[in-house]
Structures are given as C-alpha cells and as structure tokens.
Coordinates of N, CA and C and ligand atoms in Angstrom, one line a residue:
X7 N -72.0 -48.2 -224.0 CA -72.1 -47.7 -222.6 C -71.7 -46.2 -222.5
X8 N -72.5 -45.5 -222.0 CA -72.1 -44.0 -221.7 C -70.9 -43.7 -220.9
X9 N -71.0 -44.5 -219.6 CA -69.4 -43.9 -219.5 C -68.3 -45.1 -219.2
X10 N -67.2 -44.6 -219.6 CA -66.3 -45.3 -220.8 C -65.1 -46.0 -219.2
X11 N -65.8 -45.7 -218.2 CA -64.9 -45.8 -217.4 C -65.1 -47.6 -216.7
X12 N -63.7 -48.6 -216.7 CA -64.2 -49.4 -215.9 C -62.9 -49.2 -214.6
X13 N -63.2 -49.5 -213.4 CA -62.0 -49.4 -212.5 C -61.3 -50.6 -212.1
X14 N -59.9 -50.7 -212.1 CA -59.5 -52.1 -211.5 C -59.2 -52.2 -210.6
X15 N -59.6 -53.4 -210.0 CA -59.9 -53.6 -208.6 C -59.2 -55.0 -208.3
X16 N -57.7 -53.9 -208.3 CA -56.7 -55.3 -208.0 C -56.5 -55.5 -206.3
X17 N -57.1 -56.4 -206.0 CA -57.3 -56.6 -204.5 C -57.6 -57.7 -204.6
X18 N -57.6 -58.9 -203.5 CA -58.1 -60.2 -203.0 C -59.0 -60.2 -202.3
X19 N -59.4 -59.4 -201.6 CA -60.6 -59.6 -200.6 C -61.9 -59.1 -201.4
X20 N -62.4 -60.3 -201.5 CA -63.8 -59.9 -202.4 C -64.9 -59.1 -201.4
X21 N -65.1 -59.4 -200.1 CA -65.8 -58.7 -199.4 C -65.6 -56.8 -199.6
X22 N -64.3 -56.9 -199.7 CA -64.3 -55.4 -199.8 C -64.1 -55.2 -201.2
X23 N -63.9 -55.7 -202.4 CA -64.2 -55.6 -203.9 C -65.7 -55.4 -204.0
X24 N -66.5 -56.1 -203.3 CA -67.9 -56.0 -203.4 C -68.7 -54.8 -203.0
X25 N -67.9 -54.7 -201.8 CA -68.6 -53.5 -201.3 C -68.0 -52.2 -202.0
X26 N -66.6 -52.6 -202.7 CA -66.5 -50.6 -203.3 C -67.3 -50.8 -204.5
X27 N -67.7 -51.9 -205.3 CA -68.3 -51.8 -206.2 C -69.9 -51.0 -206.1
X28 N -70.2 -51.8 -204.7 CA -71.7 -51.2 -204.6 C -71.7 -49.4 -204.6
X29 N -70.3 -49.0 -204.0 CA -70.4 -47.5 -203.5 C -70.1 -47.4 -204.9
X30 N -69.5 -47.5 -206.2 CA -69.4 -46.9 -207.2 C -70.3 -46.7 -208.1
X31 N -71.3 -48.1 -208.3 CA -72.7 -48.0 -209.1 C -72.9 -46.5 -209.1
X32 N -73.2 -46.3 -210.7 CA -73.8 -45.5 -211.0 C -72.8 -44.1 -210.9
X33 N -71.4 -44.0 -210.8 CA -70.3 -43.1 -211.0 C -69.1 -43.7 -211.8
X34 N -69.2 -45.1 -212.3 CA -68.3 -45.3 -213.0 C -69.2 -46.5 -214.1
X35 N -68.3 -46.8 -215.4 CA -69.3 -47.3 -215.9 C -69.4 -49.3 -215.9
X36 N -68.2 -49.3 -215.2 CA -67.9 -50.7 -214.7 C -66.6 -51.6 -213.7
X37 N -66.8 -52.4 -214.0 CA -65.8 -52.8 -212.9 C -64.6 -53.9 -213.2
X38 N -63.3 -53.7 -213.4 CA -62.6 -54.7 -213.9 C -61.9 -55.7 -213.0
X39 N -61.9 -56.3 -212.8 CA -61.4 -58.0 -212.1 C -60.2 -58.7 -212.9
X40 N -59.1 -58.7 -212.5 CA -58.3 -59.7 -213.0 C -57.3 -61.2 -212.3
X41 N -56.6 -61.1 -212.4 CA -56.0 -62.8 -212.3 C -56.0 -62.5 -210.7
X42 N -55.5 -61.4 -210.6 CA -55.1 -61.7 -208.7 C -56.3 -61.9 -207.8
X43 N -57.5 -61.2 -208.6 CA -58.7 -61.4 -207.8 C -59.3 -62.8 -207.9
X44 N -59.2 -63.6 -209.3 CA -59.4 -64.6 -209.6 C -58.8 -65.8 -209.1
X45 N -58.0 -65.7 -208.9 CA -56.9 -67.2 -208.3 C -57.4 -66.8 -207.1
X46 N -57.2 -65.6 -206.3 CA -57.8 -65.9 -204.9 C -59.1 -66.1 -204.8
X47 N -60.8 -65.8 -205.7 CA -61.5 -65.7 -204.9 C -62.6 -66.2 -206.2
X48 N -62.3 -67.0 -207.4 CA -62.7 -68.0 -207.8 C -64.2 -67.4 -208.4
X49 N -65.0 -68.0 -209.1 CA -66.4 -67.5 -210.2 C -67.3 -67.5 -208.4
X50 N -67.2 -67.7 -207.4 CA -68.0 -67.6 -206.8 C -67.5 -65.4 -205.7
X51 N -66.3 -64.8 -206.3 CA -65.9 -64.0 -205.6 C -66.4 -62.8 -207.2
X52 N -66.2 -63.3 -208.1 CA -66.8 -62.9 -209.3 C -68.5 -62.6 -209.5
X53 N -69.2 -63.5 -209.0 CA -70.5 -63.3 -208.8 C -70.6 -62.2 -208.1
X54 N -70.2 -62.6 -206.8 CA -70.3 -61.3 -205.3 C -70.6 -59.9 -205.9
X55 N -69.0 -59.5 -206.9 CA -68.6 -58.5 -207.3 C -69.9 -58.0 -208.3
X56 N -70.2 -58.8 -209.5 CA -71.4 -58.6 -209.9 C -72.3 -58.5 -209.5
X57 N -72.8 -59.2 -207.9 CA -74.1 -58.5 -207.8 C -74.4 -57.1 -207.5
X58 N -73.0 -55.7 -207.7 CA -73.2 -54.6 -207.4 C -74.5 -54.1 -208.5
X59 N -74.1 -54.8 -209.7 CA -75.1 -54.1 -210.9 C -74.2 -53.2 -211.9
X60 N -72.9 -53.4 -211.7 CA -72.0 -53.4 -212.7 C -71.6 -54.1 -214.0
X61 N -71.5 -54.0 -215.2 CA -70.9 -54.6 -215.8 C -69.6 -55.2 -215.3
X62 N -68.9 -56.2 -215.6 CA -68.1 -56.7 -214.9 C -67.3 -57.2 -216.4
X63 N -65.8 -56.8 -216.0 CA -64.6 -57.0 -217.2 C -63.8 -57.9 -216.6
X64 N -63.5 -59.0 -217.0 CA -62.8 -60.2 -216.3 C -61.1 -60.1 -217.5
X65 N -60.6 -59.9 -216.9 CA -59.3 -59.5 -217.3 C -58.4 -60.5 -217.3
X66 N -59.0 -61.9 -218.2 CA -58.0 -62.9 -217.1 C -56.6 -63.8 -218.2
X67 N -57.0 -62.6 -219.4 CA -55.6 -62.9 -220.3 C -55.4 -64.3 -220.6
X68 N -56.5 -65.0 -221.4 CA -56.3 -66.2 -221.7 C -55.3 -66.6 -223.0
X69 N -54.3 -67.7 -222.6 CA -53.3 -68.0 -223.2 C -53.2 -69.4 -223.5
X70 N -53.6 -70.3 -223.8 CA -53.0 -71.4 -224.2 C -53.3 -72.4 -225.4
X71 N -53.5 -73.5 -225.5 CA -54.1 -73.9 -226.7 C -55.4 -73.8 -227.0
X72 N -56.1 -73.7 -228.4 CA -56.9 -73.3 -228.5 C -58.1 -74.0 -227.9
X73 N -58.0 -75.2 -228.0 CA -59.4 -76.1 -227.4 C -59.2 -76.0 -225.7
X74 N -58.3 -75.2 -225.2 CA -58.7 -75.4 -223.6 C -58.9 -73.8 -223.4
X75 N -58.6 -73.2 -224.2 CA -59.2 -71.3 -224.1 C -60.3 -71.6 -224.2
X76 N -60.8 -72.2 -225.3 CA -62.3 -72.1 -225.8 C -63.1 -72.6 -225.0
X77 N -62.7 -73.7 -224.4 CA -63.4 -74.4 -222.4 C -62.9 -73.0 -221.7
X78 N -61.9 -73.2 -221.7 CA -62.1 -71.8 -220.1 C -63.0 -70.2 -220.5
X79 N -62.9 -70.4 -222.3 CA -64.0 -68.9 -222.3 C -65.3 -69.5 -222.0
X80 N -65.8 -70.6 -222.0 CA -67.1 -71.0 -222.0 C -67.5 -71.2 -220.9
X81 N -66.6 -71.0 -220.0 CA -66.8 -71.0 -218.4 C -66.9 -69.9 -218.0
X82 N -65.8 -69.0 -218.5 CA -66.0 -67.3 -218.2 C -67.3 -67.1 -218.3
X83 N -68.1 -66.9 -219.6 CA -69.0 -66.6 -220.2 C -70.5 -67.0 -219.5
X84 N -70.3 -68.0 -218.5 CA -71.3 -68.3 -217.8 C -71.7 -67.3 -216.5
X85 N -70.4 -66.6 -216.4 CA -70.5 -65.7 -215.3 C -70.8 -64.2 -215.5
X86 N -71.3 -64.4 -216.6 CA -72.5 -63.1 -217.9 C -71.0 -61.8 -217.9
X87 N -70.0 -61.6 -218.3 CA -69.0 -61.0 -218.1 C -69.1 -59.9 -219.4
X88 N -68.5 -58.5 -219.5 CA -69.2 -57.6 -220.5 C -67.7 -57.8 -221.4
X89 N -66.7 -57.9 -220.8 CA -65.4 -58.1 -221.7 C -64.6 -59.3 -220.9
X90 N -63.8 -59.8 -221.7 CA -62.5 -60.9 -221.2 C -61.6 -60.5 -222.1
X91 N -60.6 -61.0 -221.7 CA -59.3 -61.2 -222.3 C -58.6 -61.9 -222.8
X92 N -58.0 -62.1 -223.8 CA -56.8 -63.0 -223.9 C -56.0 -62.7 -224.6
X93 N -54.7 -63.4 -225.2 CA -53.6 -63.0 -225.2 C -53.5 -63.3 -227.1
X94 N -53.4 -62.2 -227.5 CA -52.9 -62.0 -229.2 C -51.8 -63.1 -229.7
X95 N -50.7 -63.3 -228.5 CA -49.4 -64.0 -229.0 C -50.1 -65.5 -229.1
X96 N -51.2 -65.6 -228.3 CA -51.4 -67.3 -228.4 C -51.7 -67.8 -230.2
X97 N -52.3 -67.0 -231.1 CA -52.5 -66.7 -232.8 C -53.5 -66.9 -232.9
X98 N -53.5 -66.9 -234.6 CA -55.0 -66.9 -234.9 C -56.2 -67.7 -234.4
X99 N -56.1 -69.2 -234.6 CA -56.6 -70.2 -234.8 C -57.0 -70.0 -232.7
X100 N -56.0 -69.8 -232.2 CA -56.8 -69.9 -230.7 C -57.4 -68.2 -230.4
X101 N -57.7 -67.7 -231.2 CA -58.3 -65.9 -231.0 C -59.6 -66.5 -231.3
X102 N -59.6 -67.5 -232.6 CA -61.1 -67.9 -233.3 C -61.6 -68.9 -232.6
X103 N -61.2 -69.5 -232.1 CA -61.2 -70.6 -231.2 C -62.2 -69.7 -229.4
X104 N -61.4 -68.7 -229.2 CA -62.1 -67.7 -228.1 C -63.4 -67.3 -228.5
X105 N -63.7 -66.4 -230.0 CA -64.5 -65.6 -230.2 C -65.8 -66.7 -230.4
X106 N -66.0 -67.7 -231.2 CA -66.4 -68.8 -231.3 C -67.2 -69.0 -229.6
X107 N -66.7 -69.4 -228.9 CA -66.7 -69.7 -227.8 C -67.5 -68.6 -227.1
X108 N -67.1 -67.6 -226.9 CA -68.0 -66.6 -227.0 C -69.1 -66.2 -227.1
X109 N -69.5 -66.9 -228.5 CA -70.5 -65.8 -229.1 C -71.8 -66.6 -229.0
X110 N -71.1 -68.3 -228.5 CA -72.6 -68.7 -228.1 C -73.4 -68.6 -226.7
X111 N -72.9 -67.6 -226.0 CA -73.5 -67.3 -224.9 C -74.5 -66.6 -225.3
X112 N -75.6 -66.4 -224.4 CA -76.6 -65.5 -224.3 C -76.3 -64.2 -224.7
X113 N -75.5 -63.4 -223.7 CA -75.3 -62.4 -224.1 C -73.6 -62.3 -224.1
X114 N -72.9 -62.6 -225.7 CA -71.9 -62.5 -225.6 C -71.1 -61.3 -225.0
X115 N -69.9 -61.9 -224.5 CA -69.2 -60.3 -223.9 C -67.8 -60.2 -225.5
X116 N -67.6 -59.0 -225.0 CA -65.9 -58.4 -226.0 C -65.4 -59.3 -225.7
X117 N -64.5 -59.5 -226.8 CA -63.2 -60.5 -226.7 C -62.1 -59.9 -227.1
X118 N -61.7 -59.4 -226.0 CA -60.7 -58.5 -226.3 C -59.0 -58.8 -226.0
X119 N -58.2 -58.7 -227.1 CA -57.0 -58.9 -227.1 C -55.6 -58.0 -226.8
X120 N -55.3 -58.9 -225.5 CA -53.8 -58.2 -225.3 C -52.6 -58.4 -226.2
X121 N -52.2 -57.3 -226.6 CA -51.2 -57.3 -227.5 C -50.0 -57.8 -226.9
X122 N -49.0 -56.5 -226.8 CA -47.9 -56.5 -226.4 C -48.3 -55.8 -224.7
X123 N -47.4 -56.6 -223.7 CA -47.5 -56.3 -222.4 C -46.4 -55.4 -222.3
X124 N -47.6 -54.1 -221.8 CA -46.3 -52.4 -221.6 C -45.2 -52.5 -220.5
X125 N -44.8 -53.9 -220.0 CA -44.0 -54.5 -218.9 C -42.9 -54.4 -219.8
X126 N -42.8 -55.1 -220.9 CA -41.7 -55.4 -222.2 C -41.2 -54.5 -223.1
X127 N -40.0 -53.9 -223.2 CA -39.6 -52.9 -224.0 C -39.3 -53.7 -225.1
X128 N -38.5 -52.5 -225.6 CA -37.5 -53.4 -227.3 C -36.7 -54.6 -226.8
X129 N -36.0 -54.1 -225.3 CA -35.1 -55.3 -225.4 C -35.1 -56.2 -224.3
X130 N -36.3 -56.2 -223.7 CA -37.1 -57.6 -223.3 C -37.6 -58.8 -224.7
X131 N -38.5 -57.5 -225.5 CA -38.5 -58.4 -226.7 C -37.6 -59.2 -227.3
X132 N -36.6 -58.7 -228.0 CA -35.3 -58.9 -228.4 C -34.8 -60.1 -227.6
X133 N -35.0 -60.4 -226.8 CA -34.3 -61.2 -225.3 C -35.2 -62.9 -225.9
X134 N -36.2 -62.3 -225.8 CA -37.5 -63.6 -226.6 C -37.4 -63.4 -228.0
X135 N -36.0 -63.5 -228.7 CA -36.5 -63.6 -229.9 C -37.7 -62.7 -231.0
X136 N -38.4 -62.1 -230.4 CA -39.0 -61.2 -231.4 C -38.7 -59.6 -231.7
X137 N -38.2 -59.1 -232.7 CA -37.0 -58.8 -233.3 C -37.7 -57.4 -233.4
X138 N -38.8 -57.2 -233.8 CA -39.8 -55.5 -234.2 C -40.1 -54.9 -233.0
X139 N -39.7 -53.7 -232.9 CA -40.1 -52.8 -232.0 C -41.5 -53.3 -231.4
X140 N -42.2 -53.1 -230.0 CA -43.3 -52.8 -229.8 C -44.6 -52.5 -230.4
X141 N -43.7 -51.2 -230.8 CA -45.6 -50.6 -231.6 C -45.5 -51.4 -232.5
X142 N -44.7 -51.5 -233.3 CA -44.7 -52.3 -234.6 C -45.7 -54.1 -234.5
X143 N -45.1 -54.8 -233.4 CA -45.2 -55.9 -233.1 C -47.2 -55.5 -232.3
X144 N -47.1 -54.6 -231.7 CA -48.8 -54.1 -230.6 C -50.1 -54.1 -232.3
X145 N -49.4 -53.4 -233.1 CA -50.4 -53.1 -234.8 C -50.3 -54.0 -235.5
X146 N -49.4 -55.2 -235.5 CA -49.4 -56.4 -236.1 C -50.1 -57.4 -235.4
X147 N -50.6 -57.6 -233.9 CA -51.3 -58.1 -233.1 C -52.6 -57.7 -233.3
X148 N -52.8 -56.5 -233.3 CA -54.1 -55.8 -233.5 C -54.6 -56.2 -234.5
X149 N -54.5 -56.4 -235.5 CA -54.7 -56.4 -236.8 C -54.6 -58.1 -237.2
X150 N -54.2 -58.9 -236.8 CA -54.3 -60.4 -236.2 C -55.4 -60.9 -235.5
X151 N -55.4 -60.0 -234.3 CA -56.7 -60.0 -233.4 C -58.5 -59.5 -234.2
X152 N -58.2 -58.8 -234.9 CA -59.1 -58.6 -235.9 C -59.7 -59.3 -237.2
X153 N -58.8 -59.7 -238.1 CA -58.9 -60.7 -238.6 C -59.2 -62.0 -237.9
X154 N -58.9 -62.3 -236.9 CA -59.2 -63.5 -236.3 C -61.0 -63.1 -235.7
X155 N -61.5 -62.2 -235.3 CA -63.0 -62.0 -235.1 C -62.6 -61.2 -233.6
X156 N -62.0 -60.7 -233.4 CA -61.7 -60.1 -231.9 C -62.4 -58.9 -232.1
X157 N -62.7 -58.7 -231.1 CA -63.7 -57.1 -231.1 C -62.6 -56.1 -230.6
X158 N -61.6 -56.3 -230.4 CA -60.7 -55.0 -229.8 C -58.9 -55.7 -229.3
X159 N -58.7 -54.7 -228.9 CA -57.4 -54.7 -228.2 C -57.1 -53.8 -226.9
X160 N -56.8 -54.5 -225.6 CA -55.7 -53.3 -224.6 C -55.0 -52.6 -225.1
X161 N -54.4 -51.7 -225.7 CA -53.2 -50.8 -225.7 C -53.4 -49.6 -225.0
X162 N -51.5 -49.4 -224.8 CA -51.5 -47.3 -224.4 C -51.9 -46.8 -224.5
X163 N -52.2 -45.9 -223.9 CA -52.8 -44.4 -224.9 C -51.7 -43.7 -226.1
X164 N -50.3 -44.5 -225.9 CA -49.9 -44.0 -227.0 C -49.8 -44.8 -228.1
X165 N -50.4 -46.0 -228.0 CA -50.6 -46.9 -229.2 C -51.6 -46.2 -229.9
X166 N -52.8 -45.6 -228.9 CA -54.2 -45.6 -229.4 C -54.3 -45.0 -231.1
X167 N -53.6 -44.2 -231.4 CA -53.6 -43.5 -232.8 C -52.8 -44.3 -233.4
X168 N -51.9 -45.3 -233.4 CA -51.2 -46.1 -234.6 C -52.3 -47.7 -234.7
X169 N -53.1 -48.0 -234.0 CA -54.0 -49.4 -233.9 C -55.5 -49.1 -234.8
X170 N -55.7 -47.3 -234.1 CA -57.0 -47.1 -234.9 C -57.3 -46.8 -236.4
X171 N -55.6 -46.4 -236.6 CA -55.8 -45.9 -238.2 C -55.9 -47.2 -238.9
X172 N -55.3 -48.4 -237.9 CA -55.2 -49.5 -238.9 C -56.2 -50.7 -239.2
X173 N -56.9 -50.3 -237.6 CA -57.8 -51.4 -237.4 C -59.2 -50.6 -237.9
X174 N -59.4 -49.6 -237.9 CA -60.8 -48.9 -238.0 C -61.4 -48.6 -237.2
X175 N -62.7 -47.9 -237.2 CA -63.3 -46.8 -236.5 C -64.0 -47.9 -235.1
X176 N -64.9 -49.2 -235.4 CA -65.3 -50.1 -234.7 C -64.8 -51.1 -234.0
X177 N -63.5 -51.1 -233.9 CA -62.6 -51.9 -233.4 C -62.3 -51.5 -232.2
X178 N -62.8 -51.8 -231.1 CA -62.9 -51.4 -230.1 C -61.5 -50.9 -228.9
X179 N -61.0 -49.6 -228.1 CA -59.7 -49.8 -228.0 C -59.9 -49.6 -226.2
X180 N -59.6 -50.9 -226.0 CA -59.6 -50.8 -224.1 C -58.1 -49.9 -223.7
X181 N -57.8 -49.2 -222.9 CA -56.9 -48.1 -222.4 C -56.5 -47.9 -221.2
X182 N -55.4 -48.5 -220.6 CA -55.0 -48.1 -219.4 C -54.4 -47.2 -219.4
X183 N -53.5 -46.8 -218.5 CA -52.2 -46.2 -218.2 C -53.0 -45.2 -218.1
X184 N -53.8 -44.3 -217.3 CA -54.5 -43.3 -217.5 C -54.4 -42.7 -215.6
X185 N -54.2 -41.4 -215.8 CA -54.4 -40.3 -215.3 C -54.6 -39.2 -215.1
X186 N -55.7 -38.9 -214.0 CA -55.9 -37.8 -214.0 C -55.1 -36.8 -213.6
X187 N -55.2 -35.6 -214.4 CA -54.2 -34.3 -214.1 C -53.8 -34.0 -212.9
X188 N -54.5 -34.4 -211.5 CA -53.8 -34.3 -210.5 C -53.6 -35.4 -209.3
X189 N -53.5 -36.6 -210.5 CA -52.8 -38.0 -209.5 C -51.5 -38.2 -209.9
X190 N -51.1 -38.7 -208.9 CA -49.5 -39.5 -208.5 C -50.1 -40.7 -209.9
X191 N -48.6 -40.6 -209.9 CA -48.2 -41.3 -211.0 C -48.0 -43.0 -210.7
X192 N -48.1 -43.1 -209.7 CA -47.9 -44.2 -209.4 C -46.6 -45.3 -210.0
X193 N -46.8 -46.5 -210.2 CA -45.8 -47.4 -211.1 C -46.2 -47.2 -213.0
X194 N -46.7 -46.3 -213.0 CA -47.2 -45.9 -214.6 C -46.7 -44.8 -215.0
X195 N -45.7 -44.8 -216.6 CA -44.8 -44.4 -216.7 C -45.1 -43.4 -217.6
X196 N -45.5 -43.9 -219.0 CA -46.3 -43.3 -220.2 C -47.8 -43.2 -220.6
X197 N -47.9 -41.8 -219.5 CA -49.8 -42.0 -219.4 C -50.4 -41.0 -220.1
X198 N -51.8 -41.0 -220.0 CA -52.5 -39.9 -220.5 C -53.4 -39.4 -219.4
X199 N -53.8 -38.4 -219.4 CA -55.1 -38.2 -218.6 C -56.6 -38.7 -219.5
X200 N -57.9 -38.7 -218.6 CA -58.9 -39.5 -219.1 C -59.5 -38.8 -220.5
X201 N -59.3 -37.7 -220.5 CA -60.2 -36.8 -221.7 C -59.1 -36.6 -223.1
X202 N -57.4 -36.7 -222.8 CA -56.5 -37.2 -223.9 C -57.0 -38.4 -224.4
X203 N -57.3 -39.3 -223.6 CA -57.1 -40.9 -224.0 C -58.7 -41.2 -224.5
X204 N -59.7 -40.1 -224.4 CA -60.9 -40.3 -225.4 C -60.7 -39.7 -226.4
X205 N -59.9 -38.5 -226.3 CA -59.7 -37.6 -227.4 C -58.3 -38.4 -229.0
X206 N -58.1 -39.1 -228.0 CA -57.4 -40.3 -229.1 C -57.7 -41.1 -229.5
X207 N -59.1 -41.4 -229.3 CA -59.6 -42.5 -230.0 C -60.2 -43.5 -228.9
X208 N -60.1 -43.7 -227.5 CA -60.3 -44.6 -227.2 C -61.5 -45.2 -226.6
X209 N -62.3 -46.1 -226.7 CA -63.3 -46.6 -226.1 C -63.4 -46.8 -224.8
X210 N -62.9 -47.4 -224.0 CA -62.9 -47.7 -222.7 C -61.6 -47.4 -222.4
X211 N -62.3 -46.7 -220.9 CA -60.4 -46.5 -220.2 C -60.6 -47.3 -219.1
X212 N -59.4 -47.8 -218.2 CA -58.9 -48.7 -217.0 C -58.6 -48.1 -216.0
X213 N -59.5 -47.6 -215.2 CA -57.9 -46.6 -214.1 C -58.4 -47.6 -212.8
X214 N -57.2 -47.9 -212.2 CA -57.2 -48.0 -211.1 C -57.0 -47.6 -209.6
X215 N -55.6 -47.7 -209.3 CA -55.6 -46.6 -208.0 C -55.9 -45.2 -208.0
X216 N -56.5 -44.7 -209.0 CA -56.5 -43.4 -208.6 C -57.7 -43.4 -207.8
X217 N -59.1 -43.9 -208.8 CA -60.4 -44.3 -207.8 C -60.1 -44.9 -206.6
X218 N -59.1 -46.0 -206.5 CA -59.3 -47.2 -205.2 C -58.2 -46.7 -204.0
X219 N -57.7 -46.4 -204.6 CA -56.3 -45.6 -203.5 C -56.6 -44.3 -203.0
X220 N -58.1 -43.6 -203.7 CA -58.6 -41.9 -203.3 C -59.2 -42.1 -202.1
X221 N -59.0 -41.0 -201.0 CA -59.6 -40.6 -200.1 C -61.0 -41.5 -199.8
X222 N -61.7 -40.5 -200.7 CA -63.1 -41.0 -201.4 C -63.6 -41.3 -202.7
X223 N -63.4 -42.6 -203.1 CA -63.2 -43.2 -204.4 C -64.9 -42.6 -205.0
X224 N -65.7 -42.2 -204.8 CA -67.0 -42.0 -205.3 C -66.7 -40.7 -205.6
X225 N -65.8 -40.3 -204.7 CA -65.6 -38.0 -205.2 C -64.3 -38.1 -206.3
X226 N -63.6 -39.4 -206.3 CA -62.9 -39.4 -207.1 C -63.4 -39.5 -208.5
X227 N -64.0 -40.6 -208.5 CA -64.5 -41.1 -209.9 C -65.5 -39.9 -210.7
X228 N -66.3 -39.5 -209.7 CA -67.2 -37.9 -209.9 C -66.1 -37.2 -210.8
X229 N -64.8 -37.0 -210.2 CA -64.3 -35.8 -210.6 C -63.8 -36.5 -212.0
X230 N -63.2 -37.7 -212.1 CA -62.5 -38.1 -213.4 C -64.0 -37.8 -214.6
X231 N -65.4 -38.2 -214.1 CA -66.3 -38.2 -215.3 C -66.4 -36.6 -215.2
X232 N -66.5 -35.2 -214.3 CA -66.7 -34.0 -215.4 C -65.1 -33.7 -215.9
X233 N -64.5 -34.7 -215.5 CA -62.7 -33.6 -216.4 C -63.4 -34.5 -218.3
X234 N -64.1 -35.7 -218.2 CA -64.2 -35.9 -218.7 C -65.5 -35.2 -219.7
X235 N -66.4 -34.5 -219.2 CA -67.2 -34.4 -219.5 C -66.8 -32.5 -220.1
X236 N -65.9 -32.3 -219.6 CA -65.1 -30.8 -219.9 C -64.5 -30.9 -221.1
X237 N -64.0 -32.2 -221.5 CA -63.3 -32.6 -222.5 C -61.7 -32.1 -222.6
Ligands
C5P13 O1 -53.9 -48.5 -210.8 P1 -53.8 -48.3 -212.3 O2 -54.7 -47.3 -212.8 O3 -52.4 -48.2 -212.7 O4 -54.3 -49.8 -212.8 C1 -54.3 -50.0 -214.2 C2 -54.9 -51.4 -214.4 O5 -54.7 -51.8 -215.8 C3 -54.2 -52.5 -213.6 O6 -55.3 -53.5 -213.4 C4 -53.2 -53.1 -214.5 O7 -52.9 -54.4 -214.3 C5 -53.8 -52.9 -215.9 N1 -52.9 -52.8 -217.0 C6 -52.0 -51.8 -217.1 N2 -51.2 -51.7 -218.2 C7 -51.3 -52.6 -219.2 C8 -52.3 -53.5 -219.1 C9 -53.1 -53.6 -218.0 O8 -51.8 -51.0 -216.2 N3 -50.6 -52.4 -220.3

C-alpha cells in the first residue's frame, strides 16, 4: 500500500466511525478499529466501517489458547480485515495456530504481533516475573513471532531499529506513538514524528488523535502525507 498511514478510530459510535472513514478515503491509507470499538459495536459495526472502501486493521490483540484464537481468527477473517492482531506472550504454538487460521481465507490479512505493551516499563515487568528489560524481552518476541510464521510486529518507533536488524528487511513493522511536528503530545510519551518513523524502518504507522481530534481531520491527514512526502 502506498500510503503507510492507518488512523485509529478509538470511539464507540460506529455511525460516526463510519462516517469519518468515508471523509478520509483516499487521504489516509486505512483505517484501524480496536477492542473498544469491537465490544461495543460487534462484526456488524465493523462491516459499516468497511464499507468506506478502506482497508480495515482490526486491532483486537488476540490472546488465549491456541484452538480458540484460531476460531476467533477465523471469524475475524471473514470480515476480509487487511491486518489483526494478537498477542506474542500467548507463544509459539498459538502464533502458528493464528497464522494457519489465517491463511485459509481468501484474501489473507497480516498477522501481526504485539510484543511488549509500551504501558509496561522494566518494573511493571519485573512485578510479573519477567526479569529482561523491554527492548530486550519486545526482540525476543519479534523474533518468536517470526519464527512462528507472523508477518510482523507493533512496536515504538524506538524499537523500530533494534526488531529490524534482527528480524529482516520483510518483516513487517506496524508503528504507533507517532507525531506530527506540530501536535500535542497527548498521553504519548516516546514519539516520533511520521517521516522519523519511516526513515527508521517502519512500514505502517498508527496515529490517532491527531487526524480525529484535528479541526479538520481530512486537512490534517493531507498535511501528515506531504511532511511525509518531504521526508
Ligand atoms: O491517538 P494516538 O495516535 O495516540 O493513537 C494511537 C493508537 O495506537 C491507539 O489506538 C492506541 O491504542 C494504539 N497503540 C499505542 N501504543 C501502543 C500500541 C497501540 O498507542 N504501544
């Protein structure tokens, strides 16, 4: 996909998820959906969203044993979705268990894995028993996630250069925490702006309020693809 942008569209009301999606067609390169939108407004608020003519990234961090991920990806999968999510810590056997599940859709989407959640420092981890720093613990997940058949990983933009040296050139790197040079920072702590976080490696970037929370989220998204396109 040409542009690398999806936006998240953390909101409940699918009527208005639907409708900013329509105003965005064609200024952003997709649209992300996750658990909040999901618990409220179910594969039939998911459709809605899709019928802007967006790709659609269902964000819904799947976690549990392996034979009930691989039912819930095969349910995702029906709602033609371009990436999902699930959770690295669940291991190997349920990563393969996802991708599997996956790939016999029509048109499989990414199966992309959350590493380490940038909520958790060293000593949240530490608290749960796992003992390695972050990055350390995010490159050991990546590289798990890979070997298991995953097409990628969420991380930072400051992970982005310790995952790609390890994982390789094709290993796909989804990218939040991103802002543009002249947005509020919001609840995000350790960011990049959009043309750092390609210039590091990254495939797809995540931004959210900055498009959904802007004035005019269509002059916003405009402006994030030429800063982008300025490099
Ligand atoms: O509004 P903002 O650009 O901060 O939204 C970023 C999106 O990416 C949200 O949907 C948030 O849940 C998600 N996300 C994140 N940091 C992560 C993983 C996901 O901000 N490490």
């Amino acid at each position: 996909m040409s542009d690398p942008i999806y936006v998240a569209l953390d909101m409940t009301d699918a009527a208005e998820a639907a409708s900013l999606a329509k105003r965005l067609h064609g200024h952003v390169g997709g649209i992300k959906l996750g658990l909040e939108f999901f618990v409220a407004n179910g594969p039939g608020g998911i459709r809605a969203v899709s019928d802007a003519g967006l790709p659609v990234f269902l964000d819904l961090k799947l976690h549990d044993i392996p034979n009930t991920v691989a039912g819930a990806m095969a349910s995702a999968v029906a709602l033609n979705p371009a990436i999902v999510t699930i959770h690295a810590g669940g291991g190997a056997a349920m990563m393969r268990a996802a991708s599997e599940a996956a790939r016999k859709a029509k048109h499989p989407p990414l199966v992309i894995a959350v590493t380490v959640l940038t909520s958790l420092d060293d000593r949240d981890l530490d608290a749960v028993g796992q003992r390695s720093p972050a990055l350390e613990q995010a490159v050991r997940l990546a590289l798990l996630a890979k070997e298991s058949g995953l097409d990628g990983v969420v991380c930072s933009p400051h992970e982005v250069a310790a995952i790609r040296a390890r994982c390789g050139a094709d290993f796909k790197l989804v990218v939040p925490g991103i802002r543009p040079a002249s947005a509020a920072l919001g609840d995000q702590k350790r960011v990049m702006t959009p043309a750092q976080a390609v210039a590091a490696g990254a495939d797809h970037l995540v931004i959210g309020r900055p498009i959904t929370q802007a004035q005019d989220p269509v002059l916003a998204a405009q402006a994030i693809a030429a800063e982008l396109r300025a490099g």
